[in-house]
PDB file of C-alpha atoms in Angstrom:
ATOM      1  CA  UNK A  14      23.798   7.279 -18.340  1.00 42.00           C
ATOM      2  CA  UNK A  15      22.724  10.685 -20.104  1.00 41.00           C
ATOM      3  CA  UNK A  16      18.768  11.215 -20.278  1.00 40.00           C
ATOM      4  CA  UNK A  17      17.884  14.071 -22.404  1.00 43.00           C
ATOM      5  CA  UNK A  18      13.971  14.771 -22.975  1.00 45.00           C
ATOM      6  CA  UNK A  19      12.819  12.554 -26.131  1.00 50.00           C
ATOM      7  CA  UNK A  20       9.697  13.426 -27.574  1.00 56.00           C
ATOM      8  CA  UNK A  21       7.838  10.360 -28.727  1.00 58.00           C
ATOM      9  CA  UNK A  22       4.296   9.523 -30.861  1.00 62.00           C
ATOM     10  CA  UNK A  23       2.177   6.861 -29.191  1.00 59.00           C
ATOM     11  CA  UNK A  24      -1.190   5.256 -30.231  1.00 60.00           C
ATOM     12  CA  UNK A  25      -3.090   5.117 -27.508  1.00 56.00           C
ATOM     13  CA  UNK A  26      -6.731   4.800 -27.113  1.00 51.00           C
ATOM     14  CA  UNK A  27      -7.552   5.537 -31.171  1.00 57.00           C
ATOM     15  CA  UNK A  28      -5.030   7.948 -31.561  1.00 58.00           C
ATOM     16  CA  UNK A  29      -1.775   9.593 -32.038  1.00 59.00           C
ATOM     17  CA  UNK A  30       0.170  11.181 -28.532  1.00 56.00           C
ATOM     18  CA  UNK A  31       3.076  13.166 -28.312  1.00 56.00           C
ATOM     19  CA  UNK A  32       4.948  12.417 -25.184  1.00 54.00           C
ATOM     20  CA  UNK A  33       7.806  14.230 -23.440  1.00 52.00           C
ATOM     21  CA  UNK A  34       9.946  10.750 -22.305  1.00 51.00           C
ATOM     22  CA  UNK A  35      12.655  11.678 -20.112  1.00 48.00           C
ATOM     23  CA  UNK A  36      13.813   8.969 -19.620  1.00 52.00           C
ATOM     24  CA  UNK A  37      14.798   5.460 -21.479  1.00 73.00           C
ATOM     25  CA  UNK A  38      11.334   3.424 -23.260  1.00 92.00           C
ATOM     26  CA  UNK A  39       9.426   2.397 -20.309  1.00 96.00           C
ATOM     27  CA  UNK A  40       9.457  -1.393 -20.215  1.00 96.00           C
ATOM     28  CA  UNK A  41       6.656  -3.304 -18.455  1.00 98.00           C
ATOM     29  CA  UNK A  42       8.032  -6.586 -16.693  1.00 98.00           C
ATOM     30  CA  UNK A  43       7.110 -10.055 -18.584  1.00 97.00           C
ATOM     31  CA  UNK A  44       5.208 -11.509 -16.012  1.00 97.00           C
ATOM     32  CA  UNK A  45       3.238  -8.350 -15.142  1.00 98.00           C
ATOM     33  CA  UNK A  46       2.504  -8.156 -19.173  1.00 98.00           C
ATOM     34  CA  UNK A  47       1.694 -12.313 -19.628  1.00 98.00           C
ATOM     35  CA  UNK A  48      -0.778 -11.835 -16.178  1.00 97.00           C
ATOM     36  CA  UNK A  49      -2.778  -8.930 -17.046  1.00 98.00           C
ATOM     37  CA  UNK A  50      -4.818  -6.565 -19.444  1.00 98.00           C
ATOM     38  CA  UNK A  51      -3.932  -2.951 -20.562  1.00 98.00           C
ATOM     39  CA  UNK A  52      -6.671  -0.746 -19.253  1.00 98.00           C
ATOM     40  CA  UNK A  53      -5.379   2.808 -19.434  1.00 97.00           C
ATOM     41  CA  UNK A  54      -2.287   4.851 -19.154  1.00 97.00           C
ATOM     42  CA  UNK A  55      -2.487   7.143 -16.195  1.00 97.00           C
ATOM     43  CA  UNK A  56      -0.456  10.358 -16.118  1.00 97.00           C
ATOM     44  CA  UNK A  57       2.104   8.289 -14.082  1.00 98.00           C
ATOM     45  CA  UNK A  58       1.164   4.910 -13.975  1.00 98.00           C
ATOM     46  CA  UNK A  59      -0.041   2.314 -16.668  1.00 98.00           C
ATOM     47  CA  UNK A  60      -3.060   0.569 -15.278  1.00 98.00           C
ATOM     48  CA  UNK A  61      -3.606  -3.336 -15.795  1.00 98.00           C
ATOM     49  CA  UNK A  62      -6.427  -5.709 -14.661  1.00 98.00           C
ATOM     50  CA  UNK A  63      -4.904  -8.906 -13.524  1.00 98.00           C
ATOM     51  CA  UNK A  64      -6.356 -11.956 -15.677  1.00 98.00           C
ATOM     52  CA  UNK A  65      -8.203 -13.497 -13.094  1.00 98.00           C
ATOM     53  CA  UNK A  66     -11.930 -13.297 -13.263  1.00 98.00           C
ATOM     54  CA  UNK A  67     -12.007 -14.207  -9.729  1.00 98.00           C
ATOM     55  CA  UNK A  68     -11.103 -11.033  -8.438  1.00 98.00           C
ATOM     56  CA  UNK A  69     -11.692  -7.137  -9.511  1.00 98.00           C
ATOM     57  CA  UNK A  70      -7.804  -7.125  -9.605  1.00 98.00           C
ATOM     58  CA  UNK A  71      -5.764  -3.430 -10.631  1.00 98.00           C
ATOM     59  CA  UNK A  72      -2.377  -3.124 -11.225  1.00 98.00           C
ATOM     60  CA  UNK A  73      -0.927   0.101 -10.801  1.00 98.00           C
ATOM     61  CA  UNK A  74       2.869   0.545 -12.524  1.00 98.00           C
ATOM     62  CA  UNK A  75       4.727   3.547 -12.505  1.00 98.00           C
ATOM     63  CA  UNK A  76       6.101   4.101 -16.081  1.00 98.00           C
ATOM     64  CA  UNK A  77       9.758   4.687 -15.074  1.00 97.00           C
ATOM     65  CA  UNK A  78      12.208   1.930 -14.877  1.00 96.00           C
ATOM     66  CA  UNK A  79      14.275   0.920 -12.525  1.00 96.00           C
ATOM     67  CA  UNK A  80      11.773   1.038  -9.389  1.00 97.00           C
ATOM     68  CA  UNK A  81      11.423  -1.266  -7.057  1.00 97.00           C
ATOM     69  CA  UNK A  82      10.119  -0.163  -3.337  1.00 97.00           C
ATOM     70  CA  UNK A  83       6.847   2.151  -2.926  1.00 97.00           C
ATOM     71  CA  UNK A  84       9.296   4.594  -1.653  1.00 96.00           C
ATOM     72  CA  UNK A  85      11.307   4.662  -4.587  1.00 97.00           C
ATOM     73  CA  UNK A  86       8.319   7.352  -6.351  1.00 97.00           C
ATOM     74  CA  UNK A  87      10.197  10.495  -6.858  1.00 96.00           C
ATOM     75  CA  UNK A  88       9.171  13.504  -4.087  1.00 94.00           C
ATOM     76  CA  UNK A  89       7.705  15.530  -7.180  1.00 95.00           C
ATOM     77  CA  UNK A  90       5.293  12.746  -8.582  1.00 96.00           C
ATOM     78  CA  UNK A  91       4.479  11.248  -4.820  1.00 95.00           C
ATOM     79  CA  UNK A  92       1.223  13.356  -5.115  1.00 95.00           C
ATOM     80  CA  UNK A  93       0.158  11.924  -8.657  1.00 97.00           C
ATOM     81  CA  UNK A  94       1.319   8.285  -7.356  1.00 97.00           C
ATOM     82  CA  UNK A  95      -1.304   8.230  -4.754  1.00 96.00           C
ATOM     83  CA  UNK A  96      -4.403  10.032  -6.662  1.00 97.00           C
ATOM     84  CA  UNK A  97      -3.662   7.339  -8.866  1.00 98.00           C
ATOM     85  CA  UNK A  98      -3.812   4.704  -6.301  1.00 98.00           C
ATOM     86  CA  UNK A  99      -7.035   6.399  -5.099  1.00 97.00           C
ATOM     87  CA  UNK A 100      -8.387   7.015  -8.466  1.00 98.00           C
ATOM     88  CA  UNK A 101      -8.007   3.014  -8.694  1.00 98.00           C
ATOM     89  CA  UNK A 102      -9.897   2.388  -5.894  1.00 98.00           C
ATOM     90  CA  UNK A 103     -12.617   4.755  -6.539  1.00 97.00           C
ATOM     91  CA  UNK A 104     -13.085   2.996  -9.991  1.00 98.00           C
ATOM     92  CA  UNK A 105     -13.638  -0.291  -8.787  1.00 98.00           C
ATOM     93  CA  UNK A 106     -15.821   0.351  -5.478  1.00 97.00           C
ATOM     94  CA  UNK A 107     -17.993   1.912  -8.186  1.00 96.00           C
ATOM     95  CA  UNK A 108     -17.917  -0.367 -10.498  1.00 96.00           C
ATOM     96  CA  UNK A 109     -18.371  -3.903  -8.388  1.00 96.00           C
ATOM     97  CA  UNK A 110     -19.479  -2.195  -5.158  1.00 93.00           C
ATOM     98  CA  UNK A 111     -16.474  -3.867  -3.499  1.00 96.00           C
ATOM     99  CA  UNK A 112     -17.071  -4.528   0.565  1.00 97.00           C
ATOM    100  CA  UNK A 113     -12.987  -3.772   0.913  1.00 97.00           C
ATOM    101  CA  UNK A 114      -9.783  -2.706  -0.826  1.00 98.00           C
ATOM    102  CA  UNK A 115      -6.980  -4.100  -0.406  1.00 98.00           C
ATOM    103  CA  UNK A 116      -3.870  -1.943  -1.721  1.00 98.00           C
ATOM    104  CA  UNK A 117      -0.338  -3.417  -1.395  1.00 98.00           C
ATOM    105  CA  UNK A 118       3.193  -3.059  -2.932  1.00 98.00           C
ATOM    106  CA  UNK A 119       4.548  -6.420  -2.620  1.00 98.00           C
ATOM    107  CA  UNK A 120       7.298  -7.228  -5.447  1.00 96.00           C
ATOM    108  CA  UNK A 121       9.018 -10.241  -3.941  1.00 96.00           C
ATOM    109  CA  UNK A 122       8.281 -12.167  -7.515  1.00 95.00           C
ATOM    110  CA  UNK A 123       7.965  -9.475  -9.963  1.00 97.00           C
ATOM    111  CA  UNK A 124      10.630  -7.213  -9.080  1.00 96.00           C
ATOM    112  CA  UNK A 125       9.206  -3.622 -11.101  1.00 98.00           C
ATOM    113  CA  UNK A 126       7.186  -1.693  -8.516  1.00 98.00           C
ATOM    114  CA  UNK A 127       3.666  -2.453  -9.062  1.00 98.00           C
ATOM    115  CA  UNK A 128       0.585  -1.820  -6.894  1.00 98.00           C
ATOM    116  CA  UNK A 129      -2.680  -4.289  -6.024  1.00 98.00           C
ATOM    117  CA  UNK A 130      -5.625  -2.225  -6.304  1.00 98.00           C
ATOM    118  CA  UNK A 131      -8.052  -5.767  -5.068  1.00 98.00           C
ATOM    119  CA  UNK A 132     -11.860  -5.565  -4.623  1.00 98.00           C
ATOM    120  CA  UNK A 133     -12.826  -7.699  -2.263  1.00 98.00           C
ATOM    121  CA  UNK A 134     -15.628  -9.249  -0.823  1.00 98.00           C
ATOM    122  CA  UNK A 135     -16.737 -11.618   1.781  1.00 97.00           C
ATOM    123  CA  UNK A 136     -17.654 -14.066  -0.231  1.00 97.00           C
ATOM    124  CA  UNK A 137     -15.217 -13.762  -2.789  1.00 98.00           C
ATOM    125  CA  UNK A 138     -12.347 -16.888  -3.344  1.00 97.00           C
ATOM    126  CA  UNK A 139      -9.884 -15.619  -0.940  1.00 97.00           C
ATOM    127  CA  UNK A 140     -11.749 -13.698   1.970  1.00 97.00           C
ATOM    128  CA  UNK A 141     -10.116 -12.995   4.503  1.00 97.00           C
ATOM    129  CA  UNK A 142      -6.946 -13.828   3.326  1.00 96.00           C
ATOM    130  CA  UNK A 143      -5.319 -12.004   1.071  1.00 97.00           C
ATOM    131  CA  UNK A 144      -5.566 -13.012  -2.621  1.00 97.00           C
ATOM    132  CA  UNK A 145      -2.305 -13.614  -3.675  1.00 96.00           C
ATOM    133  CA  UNK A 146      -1.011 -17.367  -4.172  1.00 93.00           C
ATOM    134  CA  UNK A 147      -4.848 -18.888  -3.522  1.00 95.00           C
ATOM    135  CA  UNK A 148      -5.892 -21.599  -5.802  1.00 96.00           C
ATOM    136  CA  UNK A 149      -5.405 -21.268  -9.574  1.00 97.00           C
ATOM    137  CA  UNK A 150      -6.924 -17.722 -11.657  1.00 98.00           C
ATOM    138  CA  UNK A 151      -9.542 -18.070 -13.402  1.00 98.00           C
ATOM    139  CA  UNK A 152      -9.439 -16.065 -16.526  1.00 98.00           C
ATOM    140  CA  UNK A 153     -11.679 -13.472 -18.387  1.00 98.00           C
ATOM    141  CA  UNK A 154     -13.555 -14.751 -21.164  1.00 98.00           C
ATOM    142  CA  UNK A 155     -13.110 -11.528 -24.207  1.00 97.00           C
ATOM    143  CA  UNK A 156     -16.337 -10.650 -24.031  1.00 97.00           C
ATOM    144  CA  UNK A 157     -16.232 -10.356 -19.857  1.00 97.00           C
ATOM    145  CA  UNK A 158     -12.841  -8.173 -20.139  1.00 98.00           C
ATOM    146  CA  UNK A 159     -13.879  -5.979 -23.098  1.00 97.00           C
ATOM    147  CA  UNK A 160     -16.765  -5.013 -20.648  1.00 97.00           C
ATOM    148  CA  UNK A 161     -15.270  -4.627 -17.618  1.00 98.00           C
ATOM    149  CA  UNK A 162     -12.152  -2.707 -19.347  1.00 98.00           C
ATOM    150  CA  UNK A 163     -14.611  -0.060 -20.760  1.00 97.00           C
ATOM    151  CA  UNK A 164     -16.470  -0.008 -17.294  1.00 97.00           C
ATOM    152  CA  UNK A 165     -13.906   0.805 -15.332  1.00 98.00           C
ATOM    153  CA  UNK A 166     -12.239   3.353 -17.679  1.00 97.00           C
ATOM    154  CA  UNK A 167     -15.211   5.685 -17.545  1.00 96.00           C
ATOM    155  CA  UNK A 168     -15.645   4.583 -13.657  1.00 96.00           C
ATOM    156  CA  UNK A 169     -11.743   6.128 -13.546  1.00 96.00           C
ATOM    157  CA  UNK A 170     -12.611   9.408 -15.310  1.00 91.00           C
ATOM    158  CA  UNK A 171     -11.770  12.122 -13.528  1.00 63.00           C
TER     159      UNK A 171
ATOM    160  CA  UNK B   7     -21.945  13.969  15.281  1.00 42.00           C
ATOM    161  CA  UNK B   8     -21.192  17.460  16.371  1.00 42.00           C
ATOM    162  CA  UNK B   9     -17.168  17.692  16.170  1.00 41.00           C
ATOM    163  CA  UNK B  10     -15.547  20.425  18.503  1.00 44.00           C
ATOM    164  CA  UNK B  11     -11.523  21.092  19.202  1.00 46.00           C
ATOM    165  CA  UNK B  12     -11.153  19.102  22.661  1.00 50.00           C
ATOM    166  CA  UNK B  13      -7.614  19.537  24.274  1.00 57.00           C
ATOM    167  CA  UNK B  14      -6.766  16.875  26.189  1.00 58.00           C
ATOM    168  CA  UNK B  15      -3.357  15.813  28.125  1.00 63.00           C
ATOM    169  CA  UNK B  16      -1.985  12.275  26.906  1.00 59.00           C
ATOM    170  CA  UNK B  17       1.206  10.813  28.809  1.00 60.00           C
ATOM    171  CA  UNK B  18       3.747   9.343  26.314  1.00 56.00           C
ATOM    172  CA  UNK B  19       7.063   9.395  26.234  1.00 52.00           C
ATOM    173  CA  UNK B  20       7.707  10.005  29.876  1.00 57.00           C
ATOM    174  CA  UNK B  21       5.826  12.676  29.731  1.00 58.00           C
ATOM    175  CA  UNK B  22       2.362  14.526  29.350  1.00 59.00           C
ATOM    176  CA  UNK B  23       1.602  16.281  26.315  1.00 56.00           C
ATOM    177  CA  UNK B  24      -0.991  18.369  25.300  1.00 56.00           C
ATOM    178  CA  UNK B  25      -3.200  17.169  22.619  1.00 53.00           C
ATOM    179  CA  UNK B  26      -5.420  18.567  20.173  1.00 52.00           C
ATOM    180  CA  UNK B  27      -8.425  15.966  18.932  1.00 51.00           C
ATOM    181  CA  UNK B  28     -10.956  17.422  16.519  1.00 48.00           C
ATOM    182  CA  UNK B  29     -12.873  14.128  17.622  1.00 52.00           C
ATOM    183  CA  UNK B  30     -13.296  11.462  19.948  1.00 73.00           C
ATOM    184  CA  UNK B  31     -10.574   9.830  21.446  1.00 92.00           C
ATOM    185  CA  UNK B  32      -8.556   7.282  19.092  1.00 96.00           C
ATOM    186  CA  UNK B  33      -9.735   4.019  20.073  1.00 96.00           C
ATOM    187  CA  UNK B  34      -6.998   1.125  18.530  1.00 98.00           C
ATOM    188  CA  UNK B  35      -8.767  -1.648  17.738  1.00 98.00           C
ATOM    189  CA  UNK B  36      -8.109  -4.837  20.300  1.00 97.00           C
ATOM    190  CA  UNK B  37      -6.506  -7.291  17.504  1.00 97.00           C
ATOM    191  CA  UNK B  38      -3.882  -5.008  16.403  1.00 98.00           C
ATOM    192  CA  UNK B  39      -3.523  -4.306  20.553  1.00 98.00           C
ATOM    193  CA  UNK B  40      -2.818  -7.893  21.369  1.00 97.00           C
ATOM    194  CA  UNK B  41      -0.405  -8.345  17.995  1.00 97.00           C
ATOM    195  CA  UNK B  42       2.089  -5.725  18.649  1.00 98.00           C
ATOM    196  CA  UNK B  43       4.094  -3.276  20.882  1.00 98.00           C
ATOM    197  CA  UNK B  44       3.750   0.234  20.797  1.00 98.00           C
ATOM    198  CA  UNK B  45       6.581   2.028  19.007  1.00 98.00           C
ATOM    199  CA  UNK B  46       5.974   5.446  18.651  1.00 97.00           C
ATOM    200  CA  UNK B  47       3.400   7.694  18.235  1.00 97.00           C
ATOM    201  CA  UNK B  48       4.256  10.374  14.781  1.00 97.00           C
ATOM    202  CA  UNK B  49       1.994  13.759  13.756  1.00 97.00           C
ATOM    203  CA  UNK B  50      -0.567  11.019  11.892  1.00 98.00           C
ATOM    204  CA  UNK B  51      -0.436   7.644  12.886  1.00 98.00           C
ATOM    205  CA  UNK B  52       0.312   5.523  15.942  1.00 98.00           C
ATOM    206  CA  UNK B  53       3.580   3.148  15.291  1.00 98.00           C
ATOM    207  CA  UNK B  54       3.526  -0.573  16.182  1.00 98.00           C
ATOM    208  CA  UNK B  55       5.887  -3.265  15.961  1.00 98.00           C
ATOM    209  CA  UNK B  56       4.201  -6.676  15.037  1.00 98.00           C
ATOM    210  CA  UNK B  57       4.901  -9.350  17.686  1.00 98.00           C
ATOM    211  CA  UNK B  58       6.603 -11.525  14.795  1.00 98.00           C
ATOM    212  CA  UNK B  59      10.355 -11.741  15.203  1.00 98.00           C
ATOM    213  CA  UNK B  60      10.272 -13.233  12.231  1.00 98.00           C
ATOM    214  CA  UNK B  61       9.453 -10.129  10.062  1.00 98.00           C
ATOM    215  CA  UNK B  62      10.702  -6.892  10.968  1.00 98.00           C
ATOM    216  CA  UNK B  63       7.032  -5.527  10.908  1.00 98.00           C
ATOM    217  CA  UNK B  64       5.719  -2.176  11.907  1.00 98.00           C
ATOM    218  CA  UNK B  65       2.381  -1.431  11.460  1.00 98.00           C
ATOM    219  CA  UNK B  66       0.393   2.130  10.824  1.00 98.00           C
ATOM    220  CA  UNK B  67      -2.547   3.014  12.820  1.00 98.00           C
ATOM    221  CA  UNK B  68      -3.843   6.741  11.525  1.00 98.00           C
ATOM    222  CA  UNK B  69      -5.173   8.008  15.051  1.00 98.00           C
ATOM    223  CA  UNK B  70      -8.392   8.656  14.000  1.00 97.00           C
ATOM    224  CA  UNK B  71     -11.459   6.607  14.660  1.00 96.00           C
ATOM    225  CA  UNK B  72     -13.872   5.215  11.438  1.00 96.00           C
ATOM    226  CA  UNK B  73     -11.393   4.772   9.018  1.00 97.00           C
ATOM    227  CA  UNK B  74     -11.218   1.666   7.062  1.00 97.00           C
ATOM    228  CA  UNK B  75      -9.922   1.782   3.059  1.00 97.00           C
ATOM    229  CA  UNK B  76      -6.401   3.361   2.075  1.00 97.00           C
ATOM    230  CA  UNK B  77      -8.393   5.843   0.002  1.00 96.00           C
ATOM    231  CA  UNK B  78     -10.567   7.383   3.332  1.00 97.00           C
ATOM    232  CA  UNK B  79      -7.581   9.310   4.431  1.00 97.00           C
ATOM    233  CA  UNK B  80      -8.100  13.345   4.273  1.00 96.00           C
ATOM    234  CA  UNK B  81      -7.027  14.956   1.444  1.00 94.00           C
ATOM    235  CA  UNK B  82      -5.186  17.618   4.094  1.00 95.00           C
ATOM    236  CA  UNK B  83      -3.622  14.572   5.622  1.00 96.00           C
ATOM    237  CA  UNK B  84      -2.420  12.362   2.556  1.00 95.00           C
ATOM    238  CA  UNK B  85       0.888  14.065   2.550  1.00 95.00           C
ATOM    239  CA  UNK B  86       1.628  13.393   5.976  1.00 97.00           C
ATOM    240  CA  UNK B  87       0.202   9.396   5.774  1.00 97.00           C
ATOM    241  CA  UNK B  88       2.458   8.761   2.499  1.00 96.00           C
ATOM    242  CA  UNK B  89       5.235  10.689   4.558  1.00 97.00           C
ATOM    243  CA  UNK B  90       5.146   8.351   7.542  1.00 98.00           C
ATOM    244  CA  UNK B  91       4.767   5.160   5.159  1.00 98.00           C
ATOM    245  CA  UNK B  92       8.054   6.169   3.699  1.00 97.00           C
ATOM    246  CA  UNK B  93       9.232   7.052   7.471  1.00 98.00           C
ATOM    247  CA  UNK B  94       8.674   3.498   8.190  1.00 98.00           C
ATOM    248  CA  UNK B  95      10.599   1.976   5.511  1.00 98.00           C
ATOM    249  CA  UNK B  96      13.941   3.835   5.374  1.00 97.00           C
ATOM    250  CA  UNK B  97      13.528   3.052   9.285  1.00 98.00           C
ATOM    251  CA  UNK B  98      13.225  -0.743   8.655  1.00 98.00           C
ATOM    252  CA  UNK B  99      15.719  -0.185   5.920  1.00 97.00           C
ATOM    253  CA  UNK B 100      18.363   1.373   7.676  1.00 96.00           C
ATOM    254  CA  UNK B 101      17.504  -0.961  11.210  1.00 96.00           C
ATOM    255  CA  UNK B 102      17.598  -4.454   8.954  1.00 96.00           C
ATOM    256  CA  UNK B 103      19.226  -4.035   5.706  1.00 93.00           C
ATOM    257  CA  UNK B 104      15.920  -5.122   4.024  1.00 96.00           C
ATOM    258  CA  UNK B 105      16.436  -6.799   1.062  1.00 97.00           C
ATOM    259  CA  UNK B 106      12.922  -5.502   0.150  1.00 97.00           C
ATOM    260  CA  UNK B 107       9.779  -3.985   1.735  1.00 98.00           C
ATOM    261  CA  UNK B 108       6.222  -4.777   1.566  1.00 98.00           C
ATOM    262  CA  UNK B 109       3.644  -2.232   1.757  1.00 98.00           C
ATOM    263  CA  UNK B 110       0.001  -3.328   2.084  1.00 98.00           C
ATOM    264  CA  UNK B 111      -3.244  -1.852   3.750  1.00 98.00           C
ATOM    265  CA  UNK B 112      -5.435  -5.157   3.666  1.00 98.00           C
ATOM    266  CA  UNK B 113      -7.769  -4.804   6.776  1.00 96.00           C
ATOM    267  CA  UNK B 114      -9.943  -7.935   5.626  1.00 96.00           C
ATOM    268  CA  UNK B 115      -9.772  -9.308   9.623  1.00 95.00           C
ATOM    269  CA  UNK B 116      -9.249  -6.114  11.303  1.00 97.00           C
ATOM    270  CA  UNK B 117     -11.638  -3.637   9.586  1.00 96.00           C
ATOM    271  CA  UNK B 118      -9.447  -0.391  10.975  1.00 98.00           C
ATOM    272  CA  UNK B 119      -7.396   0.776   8.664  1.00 98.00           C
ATOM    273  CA  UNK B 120      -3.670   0.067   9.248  1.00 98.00           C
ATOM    274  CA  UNK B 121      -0.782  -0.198   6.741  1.00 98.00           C
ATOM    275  CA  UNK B 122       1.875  -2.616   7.149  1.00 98.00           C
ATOM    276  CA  UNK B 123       5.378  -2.359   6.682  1.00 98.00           C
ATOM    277  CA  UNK B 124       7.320  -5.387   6.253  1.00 98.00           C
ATOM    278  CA  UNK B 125      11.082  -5.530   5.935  1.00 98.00           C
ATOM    279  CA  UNK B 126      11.748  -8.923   3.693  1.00 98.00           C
ATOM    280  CA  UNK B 127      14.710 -10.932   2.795  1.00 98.00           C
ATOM    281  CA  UNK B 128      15.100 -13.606   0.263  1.00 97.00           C
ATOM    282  CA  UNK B 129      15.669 -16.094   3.721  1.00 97.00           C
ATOM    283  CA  UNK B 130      12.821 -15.063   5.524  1.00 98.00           C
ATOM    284  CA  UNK B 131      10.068 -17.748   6.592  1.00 97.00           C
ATOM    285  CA  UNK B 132       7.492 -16.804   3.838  1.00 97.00           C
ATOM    286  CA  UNK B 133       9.877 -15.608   1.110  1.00 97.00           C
ATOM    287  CA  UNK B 134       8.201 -14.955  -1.919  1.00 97.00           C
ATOM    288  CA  UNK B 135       4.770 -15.048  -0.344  1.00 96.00           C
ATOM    289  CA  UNK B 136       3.532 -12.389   1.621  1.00 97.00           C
ATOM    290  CA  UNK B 137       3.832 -12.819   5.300  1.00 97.00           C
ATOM    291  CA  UNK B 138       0.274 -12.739   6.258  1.00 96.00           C
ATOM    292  CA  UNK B 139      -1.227 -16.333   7.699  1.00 93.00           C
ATOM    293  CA  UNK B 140       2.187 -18.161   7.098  1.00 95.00           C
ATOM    294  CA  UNK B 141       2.904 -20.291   9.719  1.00 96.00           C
ATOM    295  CA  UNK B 142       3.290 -19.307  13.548  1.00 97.00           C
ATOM    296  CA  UNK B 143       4.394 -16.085  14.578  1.00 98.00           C
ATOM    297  CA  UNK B 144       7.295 -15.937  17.030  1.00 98.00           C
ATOM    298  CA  UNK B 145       7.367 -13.279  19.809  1.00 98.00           C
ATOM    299  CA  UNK B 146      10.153 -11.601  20.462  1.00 98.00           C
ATOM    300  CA  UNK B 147      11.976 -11.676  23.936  1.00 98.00           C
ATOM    301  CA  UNK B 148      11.458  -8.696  26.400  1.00 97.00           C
ATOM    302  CA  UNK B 149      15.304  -7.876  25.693  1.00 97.00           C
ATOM    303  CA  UNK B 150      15.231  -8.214  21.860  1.00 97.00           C
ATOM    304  CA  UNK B 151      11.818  -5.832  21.438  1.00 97.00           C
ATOM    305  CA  UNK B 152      13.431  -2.993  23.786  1.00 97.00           C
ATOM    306  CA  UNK B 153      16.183  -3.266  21.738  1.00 97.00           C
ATOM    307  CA  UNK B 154      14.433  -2.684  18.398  1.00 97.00           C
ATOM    308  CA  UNK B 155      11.981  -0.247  19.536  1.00 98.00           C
ATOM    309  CA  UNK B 156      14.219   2.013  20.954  1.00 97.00           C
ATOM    310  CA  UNK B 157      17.108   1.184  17.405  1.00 97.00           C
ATOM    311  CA  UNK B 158      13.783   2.206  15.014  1.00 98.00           C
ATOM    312  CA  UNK B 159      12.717   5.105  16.933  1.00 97.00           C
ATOM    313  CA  UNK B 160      16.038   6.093  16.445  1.00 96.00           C
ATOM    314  CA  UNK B 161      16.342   4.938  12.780  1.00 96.00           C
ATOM    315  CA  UNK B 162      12.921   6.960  12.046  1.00 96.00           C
ATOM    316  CA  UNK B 163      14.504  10.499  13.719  1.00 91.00           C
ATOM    317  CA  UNK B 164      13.527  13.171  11.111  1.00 63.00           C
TER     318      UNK B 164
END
């Protein structure tokens, strides 16, 4: 496969981008897409919030294909990777005043490297175990996601 | 707390090094003690081996004491943690022929923080799920740990 730079336009966030793609068009897995929300597009990663109303639930993806293990990140964007990952968790311990984080790669389902960014609390549906696979999600109504989308994009500003 | 540079001689190894601790001796918390076998000790964190020998499992202690969320780590020292996370996998990788690794910093039962690294394999005893409260863990034998301590110290050699 050839990759030569591609410059692109993408709407994002009420306007027009030009991006420097060097690779093929990112492509976000199906499940990872039907689960969550679009919150923002990081320098590296695009952020989600995972559809379940139970938990104050991030999704970090790289947008690069073909990655699979957390050691996969390229040595070059390794430091972006895990300000992102922090930049996650700072957004939701502000925003929900989360007792714990819980930040895993796990990928055995959804193949695409992704990262849980999970506020947690003792009392939350799940505590201690860890959220994945307990009982059924419970999803956003629009009007709780449009606010919690907005909240933690200016709780992620840099 | 009034931090000063205290040098102090640690045996390890078969031998006694001298160590530098900008603060009180590392203290590992008595859960992760009881769960797991001492592997190695690298320039951040202390290396276990979960008790499991179900899951090739080695564990990440950051030798410093008050530490809870992924995010807590010194910025000076985030280089070095994301460098040994990565040392653990290829080491797991190149030990087991993982199929796939999991990488998660929970610490909902054991408040220090402490980053797993799982080897998985599309046969293993929790496959998809995530290993954590599946089932009965199955220690190893005296001969089988020696064995894969001393084959993942020398997987991990720099």
């Amino acid at each position: 496969m050839v990759c030569l730079p591609v410059l692109t336009m993408v709407f994002h966030r009420d306007r027009w981008h030009l991006q420097t793609d060097m690779s093929e068009k990112f492509s976000l897995h199906s499940r990872l897409a039907a689960d969550t929300f679009l919150v923002d597009d990081w320098p590296l990663c695009r952020v989600l919030l995972m559809n379940d109303s139970r938990f104050p639930w991030l999704i970090l993806v790289p947008r690069q294909n073909g990655l699979r293990d957390f050691d996969e990140i390229a040595a070059g964007d390794k430091p972006t990777f895990f300000a992102e990952i922090d930049r996650a968790s700072r957004a939701l311990r502000a925003e929900t005043s989360a007792e714990k984080l819980n930040v895993a790669a796990l990928g055995n389902m959804v193949p695409q490297l992704h990262v849980h960014v999970v506020a947690r609390f003792a009392a939350d549906a799940a505590w201690p175990a860890p959220v994945w696979g307990v009982g059924e999600a419970i999803p956003y109504s629009t009007l709780q996601v449009d606010a919690l989308i907005v909240a933690l994009r200016d709780a992620a500003k840099l």
